[in-house]
Coordinates of C-alpha atoms in Angstrom, one line a residue:
Chain A
M1 CA -47.0 -50.4 92.7
A2 CA -49.5 -50.8 95.4
R3 CA -53.1 -50.0 94.3
K4 CA -54.3 -49.1 97.7
V5 CA -54.5 -45.3 98.2
E6 CA -53.2 -43.8 101.3
V7 CA -56.4 -42.1 102.4
A8 CA -54.8 -40.1 105.2
D9 CA -52.3 -38.7 102.8
L10 CA -55.0 -37.8 100.3
V11 CA -57.0 -36.0 102.9
D12 CA -53.9 -34.1 104.0
R13 CA -53.2 -33.1 100.4
A14 CA -56.8 -32.1 99.8
R15 CA -56.6 -29.9 102.8
E16 CA -53.5 -28.3 101.3
R17 CA -55.6 -27.3 98.3
Q18 CA -54.4 -29.8 95.8
P19 CA -57.2 -30.2 93.3
R20 CA -56.1 -33.6 92.2
A21 CA -56.4 -34.9 95.7
V22 CA -59.9 -33.4 96.0
A23 CA -60.9 -35.0 92.7
R24 CA -59.5 -38.4 93.7
L25 CA -61.3 -38.3 97.0
I26 CA -64.6 -37.5 95.3
S27 CA -64.0 -40.4 92.9
L28 CA -63.4 -42.7 95.8
V29 CA -66.7 -41.8 97.5
E30 CA -68.7 -41.6 94.2
D31 CA -67.6 -45.1 93.1
A32 CA -68.4 -46.6 96.5
S33 CA -64.9 -48.0 96.5
P34 CA -63.8 -50.4 99.2
Q35 CA -62.1 -47.5 100.8
L36 CA -65.2 -45.4 101.0
R37 CA -65.7 -46.0 104.7
E38 CA -62.1 -45.2 105.4
V39 CA -62.4 -41.9 103.4
A40 CA -65.6 -41.0 105.2
A41 CA -64.0 -41.6 108.6
A42 CA -60.9 -39.5 107.7
L43 CA -63.1 -36.6 106.5
A44 CA -65.5 -36.4 109.4
P45 CA -63.4 -34.3 111.8
F46 CA -63.0 -31.5 109.2
T47 CA -66.6 -31.2 108.0
G48 CA -69.5 -28.8 108.9
R49 CA -67.7 -25.6 108.0
A50 CA -68.7 -24.9 104.4
Q51 CA -71.7 -22.7 103.6
V52 CA -73.9 -24.7 101.3
V53 CA -76.0 -22.9 98.7
G54 CA -78.4 -24.7 96.4
L55 CA -79.5 -23.3 93.1
T56 CA -82.5 -24.8 91.3
G57 CA -84.9 -23.7 88.5
S58 CA -86.3 -24.9 85.1
P59 CA -84.0 -25.4 82.1
G60 CA -83.3 -22.1 80.4
V61 CA -83.5 -19.8 83.4
G62 CA -79.8 -19.4 83.6
K63 CA -78.7 -21.5 86.5
S64 CA -75.2 -22.2 85.2
T65 CA -74.6 -18.5 84.3
T66 CA -75.8 -17.5 87.7
T67 CA -73.6 -20.1 89.4
S68 CA -70.6 -18.8 87.4
A69 CA -71.4 -15.2 88.5
L70 CA -71.7 -16.3 92.1
V71 CA -68.4 -18.0 91.9
A72 CA -66.8 -14.7 90.7
A73 CA -68.5 -12.8 93.5
Y74 CA -67.3 -15.1 96.2
R75 CA -63.8 -15.2 94.8
A76 CA -63.8 -11.4 94.9
Q77 CA -64.4 -11.8 98.7
G78 CA -61.3 -14.1 98.8
K79 CA -63.4 -17.2 99.5
R80 CA -62.7 -20.6 98.1
V81 CA -65.6 -22.0 96.1
G82 CA -66.7 -25.5 95.2
V83 CA -69.4 -26.3 92.6
L84 CA -71.4 -29.5 92.3
A85 CA -73.5 -29.6 89.2
V86 CA -76.3 -32.1 89.7
D87 CA -77.9 -31.4 86.4
P88 CA -77.6 -33.4 83.2
S89 CA -78.3 -30.2 81.1
S90 CA -75.7 -28.1 82.8
P91 CA -72.7 -26.9 80.8
F92 CA -70.6 -28.0 83.7
S93 CA -71.7 -31.5 82.7
G94 CA -70.6 -31.1 79.1
G95 CA -73.7 -30.0 77.4
A96 CA -72.4 -26.4 77.2
L97 CA -73.3 -23.5 75.0
L98 CA -70.1 -21.9 74.0
G99 CA -70.7 -18.8 76.1
D100 CA -71.3 -20.8 79.2
R101 CA -68.1 -22.8 78.6
V102 CA -66.1 -19.7 78.3
R103 CA -67.5 -18.3 81.5
M104 CA -66.8 -21.6 83.3
Q105 CA -63.3 -21.7 82.0
D106 CA -62.6 -18.4 83.7
H107 CA -62.8 -20.4 86.9
A108 CA -61.2 -23.6 85.6
T109 CA -57.7 -22.2 85.9
D110 CA -58.3 -20.8 89.4
P111 CA -56.9 -23.2 92.1
D112 CA -59.4 -21.9 94.6
V113 CA -62.4 -23.0 92.6
F114 CA -63.3 -26.6 92.2
I115 CA -66.1 -27.6 89.8
R116 CA -67.4 -31.1 89.6
S117 CA -70.3 -32.5 87.6
M118 CA -72.3 -35.1 89.5
A119 CA -74.4 -35.9 86.4
T120 CA -72.0 -38.1 84.6
R121 CA -73.4 -41.1 86.4
G122 CA -76.5 -40.7 84.4
H123 CA -79.3 -41.4 86.8
L124 CA -80.8 -39.4 89.6
G125 CA -80.5 -42.2 92.2
G126 CA -76.7 -42.2 91.7
M127 CA -76.5 -38.5 92.0
A128 CA -78.6 -38.4 95.1
W129 CA -76.2 -40.9 96.7
A130 CA -72.9 -39.3 95.5
T131 CA -73.7 -35.6 96.0
P132 CA -73.7 -35.5 99.8
Q133 CA -70.4 -37.4 99.9
A134 CA -68.8 -35.1 97.3
L135 CA -70.0 -32.2 99.5
R136 CA -68.3 -33.7 102.5
V137 CA -65.0 -33.9 100.5
L138 CA -65.2 -30.2 99.5
D139 CA -66.2 -29.2 103.0
A140 CA -63.3 -31.1 104.6
A141 CA -60.9 -29.7 101.9
G142 CA -61.7 -26.2 103.2
F143 CA -63.9 -24.7 100.6
D144 CA -65.8 -21.8 102.2
V145 CA -68.8 -22.0 100.0
V146 CA -70.2 -24.9 98.0
L147 CA -72.7 -24.2 95.3
I148 CA -75.0 -27.1 94.3
E149 CA -76.7 -26.6 91.0
T150 CA -79.6 -28.8 90.1
V151 CA -82.3 -28.9 87.5
G152 CA -85.5 -27.7 89.1
V153 CA -87.8 -30.7 88.8
G154 CA -89.2 -33.1 91.2
Q155 CA -87.0 -35.2 93.4
S156 CA -83.7 -33.4 92.6
E157 CA -85.1 -30.2 94.2
V158 CA -86.0 -32.0 97.3
D159 CA -82.5 -33.4 97.5
V160 CA -80.9 -30.0 97.1
V161 CA -83.0 -28.6 99.8
A162 CA -82.0 -31.4 102.1
L163 CA -78.3 -30.4 101.6
A164 CA -78.4 -26.7 101.4
D165 CA -78.2 -24.1 104.1
T166 CA -79.9 -21.7 101.7
T167 CA -81.8 -22.5 98.5
L168 CA -82.1 -20.2 95.6
V169 CA -84.9 -20.7 93.1
L170 CA -84.3 -19.1 89.8
L171 CA -87.0 -18.0 87.4
A172 CA -86.9 -16.1 84.1
P173 CA -89.5 -13.9 82.4
G174 CA -91.9 -15.3 79.9
M175 CA -91.5 -19.0 80.7
G176 CA -94.8 -19.4 82.6
D177 CA -92.7 -20.0 85.6
G178 CA -94.9 -18.1 87.9
I179 CA -97.7 -20.6 87.6
Q180 CA -95.4 -23.6 87.3
A181 CA -93.6 -22.5 90.5
A182 CA -96.8 -22.5 92.5
K183 CA -97.8 -25.9 91.2
A184 CA -94.5 -27.6 91.7
G185 CA -94.3 -26.4 95.3
I186 CA -91.2 -24.3 94.5
L187 CA -92.6 -21.6 96.7
E188 CA -92.0 -23.8 99.7
I189 CA -88.4 -24.7 99.0
A190 CA -87.1 -21.2 98.1
D191 CA -85.2 -19.2 100.6
V192 CA -84.3 -16.6 98.0
F193 CA -86.0 -16.0 94.6
V194 CA -83.9 -14.9 91.7
V195 CA -85.6 -13.5 88.6
N196 CA -82.8 -13.8 86.1
K197 CA -82.7 -12.2 82.6
A198 CA -84.4 -9.2 84.2
D199 CA -83.6 -7.1 81.1
R200 CA -86.2 -9.0 79.2
D201 CA -89.9 -8.2 78.8
G202 CA -92.0 -9.6 81.5
A203 CA -89.4 -9.5 84.3
D204 CA -91.6 -7.1 86.4
T205 CA -94.7 -9.2 85.8
T206 CA -92.8 -12.4 86.9
A207 CA -91.5 -10.6 90.1
R208 CA -95.0 -9.2 90.8
E209 CA -96.7 -12.6 90.4
L210 CA -94.1 -14.1 92.6
K211 CA -94.5 -11.4 95.3
Y212 CA -98.3 -12.0 95.3
M213 CA -97.8 -15.7 95.7
I214 CA -95.3 -15.3 98.5
S215 CA -97.8 -13.0 100.3
L216 CA -100.4 -15.9 100.1
G217 CA -98.0 -18.6 101.3
R218 CA -95.8 -17.1 103.9
R219 CA -93.9 -19.7 105.9
E220 CA -93.6 -19.6 109.6
I221 CA -90.6 -21.2 111.3
R222 CA -90.8 -21.4 115.1
G223 CA -93.2 -18.5 115.2
A224 CA -91.0 -16.2 113.1
S225 CA -91.3 -15.7 109.4
W226 CA -88.5 -15.4 106.8
R227 CA -89.5 -13.0 104.2
Q228 CA -88.3 -14.6 100.9
P229 CA -86.6 -11.8 99.0
I230 CA -86.9 -11.5 95.2
V231 CA -83.7 -10.4 93.5
K232 CA -83.6 -9.4 89.9
T233 CA -80.4 -10.3 88.0
V234 CA -78.8 -10.3 84.6
A235 CA -76.3 -12.9 85.5
A236 CA -74.6 -12.9 82.1
R237 CA -73.5 -9.3 82.9
G238 CA -73.1 -9.9 86.6
E239 CA -75.9 -7.4 87.4
G240 CA -77.7 -8.0 90.7
V241 CA -75.3 -10.8 91.7
G242 CA -74.0 -8.8 94.7
E243 CA -77.5 -8.5 96.0
V244 CA -78.0 -12.3 95.6
V245 CA -74.9 -12.8 97.8
E246 CA -76.3 -10.3 100.3
A247 CA -79.6 -12.1 100.3
I248 CA -77.9 -15.4 101.0
D249 CA -75.9 -13.9 103.8
A250 CA -79.1 -12.3 105.3
H251 CA -80.8 -15.7 105.1
R252 CA -77.8 -17.4 106.7
A253 CA -77.9 -14.9 109.6
W254 CA -81.6 -15.2 110.0
T255 CA -81.5 -19.0 110.2
A256 CA -78.7 -18.9 112.7
D257 CA -80.7 -16.5 114.9
H258 CA -83.9 -18.7 114.7
G259 CA -82.4 -22.1 115.3
E260 CA -83.2 -23.0 111.7
F261 CA -79.6 -23.3 110.7
E262 CA -78.9 -26.1 113.3
H263 CA -82.3 -27.6 112.4
R264 CA -81.4 -27.9 108.7
R265 CA -77.9 -29.3 109.5
A266 CA -79.4 -31.9 111.7
L267 CA -81.9 -32.8 109.0
R268 CA -79.1 -33.1 106.5
A269 CA -77.2 -35.5 108.8
R270 CA -80.3 -37.5 109.4
T271 CA -81.2 -37.8 105.7
E272 CA -77.6 -38.8 104.9
I273 CA -77.4 -41.5 107.5
E274 CA -80.8 -42.8 106.7
A275 CA -80.1 -42.9 102.9
I276 CA -76.8 -44.8 103.5
A277 CA -78.6 -47.3 105.8
V278 CA -81.4 -47.8 103.4
E279 CA -79.1 -48.3 100.5
T280 CA -77.0 -50.8 102.5
L281 CA -80.1 -52.7 103.3
R282 CA -81.3 -52.6 99.7
S283 CA -78.1 -54.1 98.5
R284 CA -78.3 -56.8 101.1
L285 CA -81.9 -57.6 99.8
G286 CA -80.5 -57.9 96.3
D287 CA -77.7 -60.1 97.4
L288 CA -79.8 -62.7 99.1
H289 CA -79.5 -66.3 98.0
G290 CA -76.9 -65.3 95.4
G291 CA -79.1 -62.5 94.1
D292 CA -81.9 -65.0 93.3
A293 CA -84.4 -64.4 96.0
L294 CA -86.0 -61.3 94.5
D295 CA -86.4 -63.0 91.1
R296 CA -88.0 -66.0 92.6
L297 CA -90.5 -63.9 94.6
A298 CA -91.2 -61.7 91.6
K299 CA -92.2 -64.8 89.6
R300 CA -94.6 -65.9 92.3
V301 CA -96.2 -62.4 92.5
M302 CA -96.6 -62.4 88.7
A303 CA -98.3 -65.7 88.9
G304 CA -100.7 -64.3 91.4
D305 CA -99.9 -66.8 94.2
L306 CA -98.2 -64.3 96.4
D307 CA -98.9 -60.6 97.0
P308 CA -96.0 -58.1 97.0
Y309 CA -96.3 -57.4 100.7
A310 CA -95.9 -61.0 101.6
A311 CA -93.0 -61.2 99.2
A312 CA -91.4 -58.2 100.8
D313 CA -91.8 -59.8 104.3
S314 CA -90.1 -62.9 103.1
L315 CA -87.2 -60.9 101.6
I316 CA -86.7 -59.0 104.9
E317 CA -86.7 -62.2 106.9
G318 CA -83.8 -63.3 104.8
V319 CA -81.8 -60.1 105.6
Q320 CA -82.4 -60.5 109.3
R321 CA -81.3 -64.1 109.4
D322 CA -78.0 -63.2 107.7
Chain B
M1 CA -121.2 -50.5 113.7
A2 CA -118.0 -52.4 113.2
R3 CA -115.3 -50.3 111.6
K4 CA -113.5 -53.3 110.2
V5 CA -114.1 -53.6 106.5
E6 CA -114.9 -57.0 105.1
V7 CA -112.1 -57.1 102.6
A8 CA -113.2 -60.2 100.7
D9 CA -116.6 -58.6 100.3
L10 CA -115.1 -55.4 99.0
V11 CA -113.0 -57.3 96.5
D12 CA -116.1 -59.2 95.3
R13 CA -118.0 -56.0 94.8
A14 CA -115.1 -54.3 93.0
R15 CA -115.0 -57.3 90.6
E16 CA -118.7 -56.7 90.1
R17 CA -117.9 -53.3 88.8
Q18 CA -119.0 -51.2 91.8
P19 CA -117.0 -48.0 91.6
R20 CA -117.4 -47.3 95.3
A21 CA -115.8 -50.6 96.2
V22 CA -112.9 -49.9 93.9
A23 CA -112.4 -46.4 95.4
R24 CA -112.6 -47.9 98.9
L25 CA -109.9 -50.5 98.1
I26 CA -107.6 -47.9 96.6
S27 CA -108.1 -45.8 99.8
L28 CA -107.2 -48.8 101.9
V29 CA -103.9 -49.4 100.1
E30 CA -103.1 -45.8 99.7
D31 CA -103.4 -45.0 103.4
A32 CA -101.3 -48.0 104.3
S33 CA -104.2 -49.1 106.6
P34 CA -103.8 -52.0 109.0
Q35 CA -105.8 -54.0 106.4
L36 CA -103.3 -53.2 103.6
R37 CA -101.8 -56.7 103.7
E38 CA -105.1 -58.4 103.8
V39 CA -106.2 -56.4 100.8
A40 CA -103.0 -57.1 98.9
A41 CA -103.4 -60.8 99.5
A42 CA -107.1 -60.8 98.4
L43 CA -106.2 -59.0 95.2
A44 CA -103.3 -61.1 94.2
P45 CA -105.1 -64.0 92.4
F46 CA -106.9 -61.5 90.1
T47 CA -103.9 -59.4 89.0
G48 CA -101.7 -59.4 85.9
R49 CA -104.4 -59.0 83.3
A50 CA -104.8 -55.3 82.7
Q51 CA -102.8 -53.6 79.9
V52 CA -100.9 -50.8 81.4
V53 CA -100.1 -47.7 79.4
G54 CA -98.0 -44.8 80.7
L55 CA -98.3 -41.3 79.4
T56 CA -95.6 -38.7 80.1
G57 CA -94.5 -35.3 78.8
S58 CA -93.8 -31.8 79.9
P59 CA -96.6 -29.6 81.2
G60 CA -98.6 -28.1 78.4
V61 CA -98.2 -30.9 75.8
G62 CA -101.8 -32.1 76.3
K63 CA -101.4 -35.2 78.4
S64 CA -104.8 -35.0 80.0
T65 CA -106.6 -34.3 76.8
T66 CA -104.8 -37.2 75.2
T67 CA -105.7 -39.4 78.2
S68 CA -109.3 -38.4 77.8
A69 CA -109.2 -39.2 74.0
L70 CA -107.6 -42.6 74.7
V71 CA -110.3 -43.4 77.2
A72 CA -113.0 -42.6 74.5
A73 CA -111.1 -44.8 72.0
Y74 CA -110.9 -47.8 74.3
R75 CA -114.5 -47.4 75.4
A76 CA -115.5 -47.5 71.7
Q77 CA -113.8 -50.9 71.6
G78 CA -115.9 -51.9 74.6
K79 CA -113.0 -52.0 77.0
R80 CA -113.1 -50.9 80.6
V81 CA -110.6 -48.2 81.4
G82 CA -108.9 -47.0 84.6
V83 CA -106.9 -43.8 84.8
L84 CA -104.3 -43.0 87.5
A85 CA -103.2 -39.4 87.3
V86 CA -99.8 -39.1 89.0
D87 CA -99.4 -35.5 88.1
P88 CA -100.1 -32.5 90.4
S89 CA -100.8 -30.3 87.4
S90 CA -103.4 -32.7 85.9
P91 CA -107.0 -31.6 85.6
F92 CA -107.8 -35.0 87.0
S93 CA -106.2 -33.7 90.2
G94 CA -108.3 -30.7 90.4
G95 CA -106.2 -28.0 88.7
A96 CA -108.5 -28.2 85.6
L97 CA -109.0 -25.8 82.8
L98 CA -112.7 -25.7 82.1
G99 CA -112.4 -27.5 78.7
D100 CA -110.4 -30.4 80.3
R101 CA -113.0 -30.7 83.0
V102 CA -115.8 -31.0 80.6
R103 CA -114.0 -33.6 78.6
M104 CA -113.2 -35.6 81.7
Q105 CA -116.8 -35.4 82.8
D106 CA -117.9 -37.2 79.7
H107 CA -116.3 -40.2 81.3
A108 CA -117.2 -39.4 84.9
T109 CA -120.7 -40.8 84.4
D110 CA -119.5 -43.9 82.6
P111 CA -119.5 -46.9 85.1
D112 CA -116.8 -48.6 83.0
V113 CA -114.4 -45.8 83.4
F114 CA -112.6 -45.2 86.7
I115 CA -110.4 -42.1 87.2
R116 CA -108.3 -41.5 90.3
S117 CA -105.8 -38.8 91.1
M118 CA -102.8 -40.0 92.9
A119 CA -101.5 -36.5 93.3
T120 CA -103.5 -35.5 96.3
R121 CA -101.0 -36.9 98.7
G122 CA -98.8 -34.0 97.6
H123 CA -95.4 -35.6 97.4
L124 CA -93.7 -37.8 94.9
G125 CA -92.5 -40.4 97.4
G126 CA -96.1 -41.0 98.4
M127 CA -97.3 -41.4 94.9
A128 CA -94.5 -43.7 94.0
W129 CA -95.6 -45.9 96.9
A130 CA -99.4 -45.7 96.3
T131 CA -99.6 -45.9 92.5
P132 CA -98.5 -49.6 92.0
Q133 CA -101.0 -50.6 94.7
A134 CA -103.8 -48.6 93.1
L135 CA -102.9 -50.2 89.8
R136 CA -103.3 -53.7 91.4
V137 CA -106.8 -52.7 92.6
L138 CA -107.9 -51.6 89.1
D139 CA -106.2 -54.7 87.6
A140 CA -108.0 -57.0 90.0
A141 CA -111.3 -55.1 89.5
G142 CA -111.2 -56.2 85.8
F143 CA -110.2 -53.0 84.0
D144 CA -108.9 -54.0 80.6
V145 CA -106.7 -51.0 80.2
V146 CA -105.1 -48.8 82.9
L147 CA -103.7 -45.4 81.8
I148 CA -101.1 -43.8 84.1
E149 CA -100.6 -40.1 83.4
T150 CA -97.5 -38.5 84.9
V151 CA -95.7 -35.2 84.5
G152 CA -92.7 -35.8 82.4
V153 CA -89.8 -34.9 84.7
G154 CA -87.2 -36.9 86.5
Q155 CA -88.1 -39.6 88.9
S156 CA -91.8 -39.8 88.0
E157 CA -91.0 -40.8 84.4
V158 CA -88.8 -43.6 85.7
D159 CA -91.6 -44.8 88.0
V160 CA -94.1 -44.9 85.1
V161 CA -91.7 -46.9 82.9
A162 CA -91.4 -49.4 85.7
L163 CA -95.2 -49.9 85.8
A164 CA -96.2 -49.6 82.2
D165 CA -96.3 -52.2 79.5
T166 CA -96.1 -49.4 76.9
T167 CA -94.9 -45.8 77.6
L168 CA -96.1 -42.9 75.5
V169 CA -94.0 -39.8 75.5
L170 CA -95.9 -36.7 74.4
L171 CA -94.4 -33.6 72.8
A172 CA -95.9 -30.5 71.3
P173 CA -94.5 -28.1 68.7
G174 CA -92.6 -25.0 69.6
M175 CA -91.8 -25.9 73.2
G176 CA -88.1 -26.8 72.5
D177 CA -89.1 -30.3 73.5
G178 CA -86.9 -31.9 70.9
I179 CA -83.8 -30.8 72.6
Q180 CA -85.2 -31.2 76.1
A181 CA -86.2 -34.8 75.3
A182 CA -82.7 -35.7 74.2
K183 CA -81.3 -34.2 77.4
A184 CA -83.7 -35.8 79.8
G185 CA -83.2 -39.2 78.4
I186 CA -86.8 -39.3 77.3
L187 CA -85.7 -41.0 74.1
E188 CA -84.8 -44.1 76.1
I189 CA -88.1 -44.4 77.9
A190 CA -90.5 -43.9 75.0
D191 CA -92.1 -46.8 73.3
V192 CA -94.3 -44.5 71.2
F193 CA -93.9 -40.8 70.6
V194 CA -96.9 -38.7 70.2
V195 CA -96.6 -35.2 68.7
N196 CA -99.8 -33.6 69.9
K197 CA -101.2 -30.2 68.8
A198 CA -100.1 -31.3 65.3
D199 CA -102.2 -28.6 63.8
R200 CA -99.8 -26.0 65.1
D201 CA -96.8 -24.5 63.4
G202 CA -93.7 -26.5 63.9
A203 CA -95.3 -29.9 64.3
D204 CA -93.4 -31.3 61.3
T205 CA -90.1 -29.9 62.6
T206 CA -90.7 -31.5 65.9
A207 CA -91.5 -34.8 64.3
R208 CA -88.5 -34.5 62.0
E209 CA -86.1 -33.7 64.8
L210 CA -87.5 -36.6 66.8
K211 CA -87.0 -39.0 63.9
Y212 CA -83.5 -37.9 63.5
M213 CA -82.8 -38.4 67.2
I214 CA -84.4 -41.9 67.1
S215 CA -82.2 -42.8 64.1
L216 CA -79.1 -42.0 66.3
G217 CA -80.2 -43.8 69.4
R218 CA -82.0 -46.9 68.2
R219 CA -82.5 -49.4 71.1
E220 CA -81.7 -53.0 70.7
I221 CA -83.6 -55.6 72.8
R222 CA -82.3 -59.1 72.7
G223 CA -80.8 -58.5 69.2
A224 CA -84.1 -57.1 67.8
S225 CA -85.0 -53.5 67.6
W226 CA -88.3 -51.8 68.3
R227 CA -88.8 -48.9 65.9
Q228 CA -90.4 -46.2 68.1
P229 CA -93.2 -44.8 66.0
I230 CA -94.1 -41.1 65.9
V231 CA -97.8 -40.4 65.8
K232 CA -99.2 -36.9 65.2
T233 CA -102.4 -36.1 67.0
V234 CA -104.8 -33.3 67.7
A235 CA -106.1 -34.9 70.8
A236 CA -108.6 -32.1 71.5
R237 CA -110.4 -33.2 68.3
G238 CA -109.7 -36.9 68.6
E239 CA -107.4 -36.7 65.5
G240 CA -104.8 -39.4 65.3
V241 CA -105.9 -41.1 68.5
G242 CA -106.9 -44.3 66.6
E243 CA -103.3 -44.5 65.4
V244 CA -102.0 -44.1 68.9
V245 CA -104.1 -47.1 70.0
E246 CA -102.8 -49.1 67.0
A247 CA -99.2 -48.1 67.9
I248 CA -99.8 -49.2 71.5
D249 CA -101.2 -52.6 70.3
A250 CA -98.3 -53.0 67.9
H251 CA -95.8 -52.4 70.7
R252 CA -97.7 -54.8 72.9
A253 CA -97.5 -57.5 70.3
W254 CA -93.8 -56.9 69.6
T255 CA -92.9 -57.1 73.2
A256 CA -94.8 -60.3 73.6
D257 CA -93.0 -61.8 70.6
H258 CA -89.6 -60.7 71.9
G259 CA -89.9 -61.8 75.6
E260 CA -89.9 -58.1 76.5
F261 CA -93.4 -58.2 77.9
E262 CA -92.6 -60.8 80.4
H263 CA -89.3 -59.1 81.2
R264 CA -91.1 -55.8 82.0
R265 CA -93.7 -57.5 84.1
A266 CA -91.0 -59.3 86.1
L267 CA -89.1 -56.0 86.6
R268 CA -92.4 -54.4 87.8
A269 CA -92.9 -57.1 90.4
R270 CA -89.3 -56.9 91.5
T271 CA -89.4 -53.1 91.8
E272 CA -92.6 -53.3 93.8
I273 CA -91.4 -56.0 96.2
E274 CA -88.1 -54.2 96.7
A275 CA -89.8 -50.8 97.3
I276 CA -92.1 -52.3 99.9
A277 CA -89.2 -54.1 101.6
V278 CA -87.1 -51.0 101.7
E279 CA -89.9 -48.8 103.0
T280 CA -90.6 -51.4 105.7
L281 CA -87.0 -51.4 106.7
R282 CA -86.8 -47.6 106.6
S283 CA -89.7 -47.2 108.9
R284 CA -88.1 -49.7 111.3
L285 CA -84.9 -47.6 111.2
G286 CA -87.0 -44.5 112.1
D287 CA -88.7 -46.4 115.0
L288 CA -85.5 -47.5 116.7
H289 CA -85.2 -46.5 120.4
G290 CA -88.5 -44.7 120.3
G291 CA -87.5 -42.8 117.2
D292 CA -84.4 -41.3 118.9
A293 CA -81.6 -43.3 117.5
L294 CA -81.3 -41.4 114.2
D295 CA -81.3 -38.0 116.0
R296 CA -78.6 -39.1 118.4
L297 CA -76.4 -40.3 115.5
A298 CA -77.1 -37.2 113.5
K299 CA -75.8 -35.1 116.4
R300 CA -72.6 -37.0 116.5
V301 CA -72.1 -36.7 112.7
M302 CA -72.7 -33.0 112.9
A303 CA -70.1 -32.7 115.6
G304 CA -67.6 -34.5 113.4
D305 CA -66.9 -37.4 115.8
L306 CA -68.7 -40.0 113.6
D307 CA -69.0 -40.3 109.9
P308 CA -72.3 -41.1 108.2
Y309 CA -71.3 -44.6 107.2
A310 CA -70.4 -45.6 110.7
A311 CA -73.6 -44.0 111.9
A312 CA -75.6 -46.0 109.3
D313 CA -73.9 -49.2 110.3
S314 CA -74.9 -48.6 113.9
L315 CA -78.5 -47.9 112.8
I316 CA -78.7 -51.1 110.9
E317 CA -77.3 -53.2 113.8
G318 CA -80.3 -51.9 115.8
V319 CA -82.8 -53.1 113.2
Q320 CA -81.2 -56.6 113.1
R321 CA -81.2 -57.0 116.8
D322 CA -84.9 -56.3 116.9

């Protein structure tokens, strides 16, 4: 049997809602297979339609439970939903508490829900590379909404924001999140705040602190200002999830009216193109002189007879000569 | 007055222990000034001597207090100590609790201690770029030990590991750190574990859990195995800090004996050269056609008539023609 996959056929089948074809396409783009470029080209005409929602927050705030509840809410609207879990601690990635697994399995048998963990590759760099490609597959396969769940720390937040039309930041009472949020710059990336586990003590305090911080740091976009809503939820019981969906829709409408939607989409495309170009150049740097060039330069830098800038210049010259 | 700094003169003065010259050199490399390459070249012959120790851990475990206590311990040995705080929540970066500030100020008047926050640039990318350069300045200026403190999440950990000869991972009782550590892959990056706030309830449990996890995930390096020690401290009172220094020294000796020290230093040099080369190429990508090329390609990708890989190829061709 021929090993070569018929890409056009796979894309057709993915667009006919065959989960296996979707999974196969994601694997092809994730693994940077030789057919990656062929897949990317075949997907391009069908992309740009899915609504992309990012969810981020510290471990323990209930991201996966909220994701699961949002899937149910969108399914109730008849929408097809894709989930990309870019979070090594997510139950979607295998580290499940039993309750989460059961909730997730509600959706596992639904052909109009597709859940994929992007965390199995084990390192953030790999996820940052693979996630936009997986998003393009789900988008082309006709999923109306794609939820991207990520652990709320550092670079992974930034990456989610770059991909999402709307970013939810989740907090929970009593985790000192209010202060942490301000420090980590989470205020700036949130389009909608969700205070989950709102049946617990301290939920009102968390919401109040958040409201105060928002009032200090209001964002202006093209002269207008999006007022970041704070929605209280008990995602495990589905409470408040309808309001989260409404808040997402309101944000989507607002961004469309203010040119922000197009702006974010353009930024997403730019970021993706640039990341691919940089990675391509990086791998060429590594390949120079049979992969030896970098090692030889590193030895000279260690010995102190070359500085790293001069070494980098010499490496780049090699790429340009090729 | 001429604005051009006499780099050779600055390097001489930094090597004569003048803190202002050290600070000025770090500013020059941080700001990617036109003289950056001149500075890097002038520093190169004097680098590679400092012992580099990374400290990482979740907010609240006492990283800054431990850093401060380690500074005192190394000073008692007569060593000159540099500190780079790559942590937006560090008191060294301005977000101080009063107690931490006081502790830090003990060192602020000591000419053989140099403390620099790398977090003022506000984004991780910037810190990742500037920190190795600042390290080279401190190294060339003759600091015997450089402590790099970073918030223990995601990419910043990885960056510390890439720079450090020895990496300390700090935990504290009752923060669920045991489980978090395992999830976040912190086990793999630690050379020495420090359980700080060991006078609190749960310290023994944390240490025991950690010990169990270490027993499951023992690392082998070239056939030999470094047994990650667990040191209990109350850094605020200086308790256990001597043992931390001993553990660092033991690790240093072990890595030297097993070729791991050279291996890490080579990796550091490689990483640094590659990062500079990639950033240089990235900025060339951004500059193409007066900065317009990426925007035009992004529009075509958004419209679905080009895929991001084809767009990246076209961007790269532009760089190579230049």
